[in-house]
Amino acid sequence: MEKAFLIKYGEIALKGKNRRTFEEALVKQIKFALKDVGEFEVTHPQGRVFVEALGDFDMDEAMEALQHVFGIVAICPAVLTEDTGFDDLAKEIVEYVGKVYPNPSFTFKVDSRRSRKNYPLNSMELNAAIGEKLLEAYPNIKVDVHKPEVMLHVEIRERINYYCKEVFGPGGMPVGTSGRAMLLLSGGIDSPVAGYMIAKRGVTIDATYFHAPPYTSERAKQKVVDLAAQVSKYAGPIRLHIVNFTDIQLYIYEQCPHEELTIIMRRYMMKIAEHFAKENGDLGLITGESIGQVASQTMQSLECTNAVCTLPVYRPLIGMDKQEIIERSEKIGTYETSILPFEDCCTIFVAKHPVTKPRLSVIENSEKKLAEKIDELMDVAISTTETITVTP
Ligand code: ATP
Ligand code: MG
């Protein structure tokens, strides 16, 4: 029945050029989300985004796909029709309402807009005329202009569209409107959620994953690729850098106090991720850290990790509890993959009693033992990094 969608978007303090950038990014992301659902035309006439199906498609699949497009505030499945006169329109609308609500029984209001001024009825007249036809057709409906249960929208443009359902979208800003950032993506629960949250603000996501073969398996790596694919349903294609971290980890393990291992490793992860971030033109790093969640995420630890970065580090989960993060990951669909029990490079060499309040000067002092060899190892890790583009 409905072959089109009217897309409502927010963040509407948008003006001039910003607005155009926003709409273009929104259109691009909508096309990306719908590419496996069917053939659609996406247009943006003044202040509106329309999606029109050019062939058959599954409504549930299309709605699901549109739920992944940031910037969409509401999705309205709509009927698009040619203007062949008011009588035809009224007849169509009466049939439509009967299909959407078999045996209609509700209060309603008609909300018409006439964007094309040469239409013979103005919007007040349209409201009244369509309302009348509906009342004639369905004895159990009543008009309520203040709190209607059903709002029937009719919009007269070059063509005419009408709809009466509106489903919430994910909100946020279309990906591609806010620059790029580098996500440190592990196989855990938190970092995919962190990537989702920053992408929701319109940021294009790159990712870096550190693995430690043979201590971590091919399946652990595949899990991270799968998580990136799930995030890319929202974020668009993700450039994923897969860094072999084994030799760096072994060397730190050999040279540094074991209780400082995690924090020192994390500092080298940040440095390498920042290297790729700069190469990609990213404006920040993203991690899944939350204050106090584990020893390496105390305020003191975060200070030590931050100290090696020159780019800003965004930590969108910083004030969230684990339970809240889990709920979000369930909602966005990454949870089931995140809890698959594969080894992580950080847990392999982990100390029994890691420092919880590291001092930056102490950590820097320990790192002196790594001398020049660590730079060589970093160069090797960088030059052997595998980069792939991940899509859903
Ligand atoms: P997550 O659930 O995201 O793995 P976590 O609770 O396990 O987080 P940590 O292991 O302390 O916490 O990691 C903190 C952050 O450091 C992660 O959210 C992620 O951004 C980054 N990180 C940790 N391990 C890796 C890794 N192997 N590759 C890339 N980034 C990592
Ligand atoms: Mg982890």
PDB file of C-alpha atoms in Angstrom, residues 97 101 103-110 134-135 138-152 164:
ATOM      1  CA  VAL A  97      -7.799   4.569   6.051  1.00  0.00           C
ATOM      2  CA  TYR A 101      -7.576   0.522  10.290  1.00  0.00           C
ATOM      3  CA  ASN A 103     -13.416  -1.199  11.014  1.00  0.00           C
ATOM      4  CA  PRO A 104     -12.157   2.251  11.922  1.00  0.00           C
ATOM      5  CA  SER A 105     -13.213   3.472  15.324  1.00  0.00           C
ATOM      6  CA  PHE A 106     -11.211   6.421  16.632  1.00  0.00           C
ATOM      7  CA  THR A 107     -11.050  10.176  16.933  1.00  0.00           C
ATOM      8  CA  PHE A 108      -9.131  11.878  14.153  1.00  0.00           C
ATOM      9  CA  LYS A 109      -8.019  15.080  12.588  1.00  0.00           C
ATOM     10  CA  VAL A 110      -6.978  15.859   9.021  1.00  0.00           C
ATOM     11  CA  LEU A 134     -14.226   9.982   6.057  1.00  0.00           C
ATOM     12  CA  LEU A 135     -17.150  10.611   8.404  1.00  0.00           C
ATOM     13  CA  TYR A 138     -17.007   5.278   8.626  1.00  0.00           C
ATOM     14  CA  PRO A 139     -19.780   5.800  11.170  1.00  0.00           C
ATOM     15  CA  ASN A 140     -17.598   4.992  14.210  1.00  0.00           C
ATOM     16  CA  ILE A 141     -15.044   7.754  13.827  1.00  0.00           C
ATOM     17  CA  LYS A 142     -15.238  11.249  15.254  1.00  0.00           C
ATOM     18  CA  VAL A 143     -13.317  14.446  14.732  1.00  0.00           C
ATOM     19  CA  ASP A 144     -11.186  15.682  17.624  1.00  0.00           C
ATOM     20  CA  VAL A 145      -9.005  18.612  16.684  1.00  0.00           C
ATOM     21  CA  HIS A 146      -7.242  18.813  20.072  1.00  0.00           C
ATOM     22  CA  LYS A 147      -6.152  15.269  20.925  1.00  0.00           C
ATOM     23  CA  PRO A 148      -6.918  13.066  17.946  1.00  0.00           C
ATOM     24  CA  GLU A 149      -5.990   9.376  18.154  1.00  0.00           C
ATOM     25  CA  VAL A 150      -5.246   9.354  14.439  1.00  0.00           C
ATOM     26  CA  MET A 151      -3.713  12.238  12.550  1.00  0.00           C
ATOM     27  CA  LEU A 152      -4.131  11.994   8.808  1.00  0.00           C
ATOM     28  CA  CYS A 164      -1.235   8.445   9.129  1.00  0.00           C
TER      29      CYS A 164
END
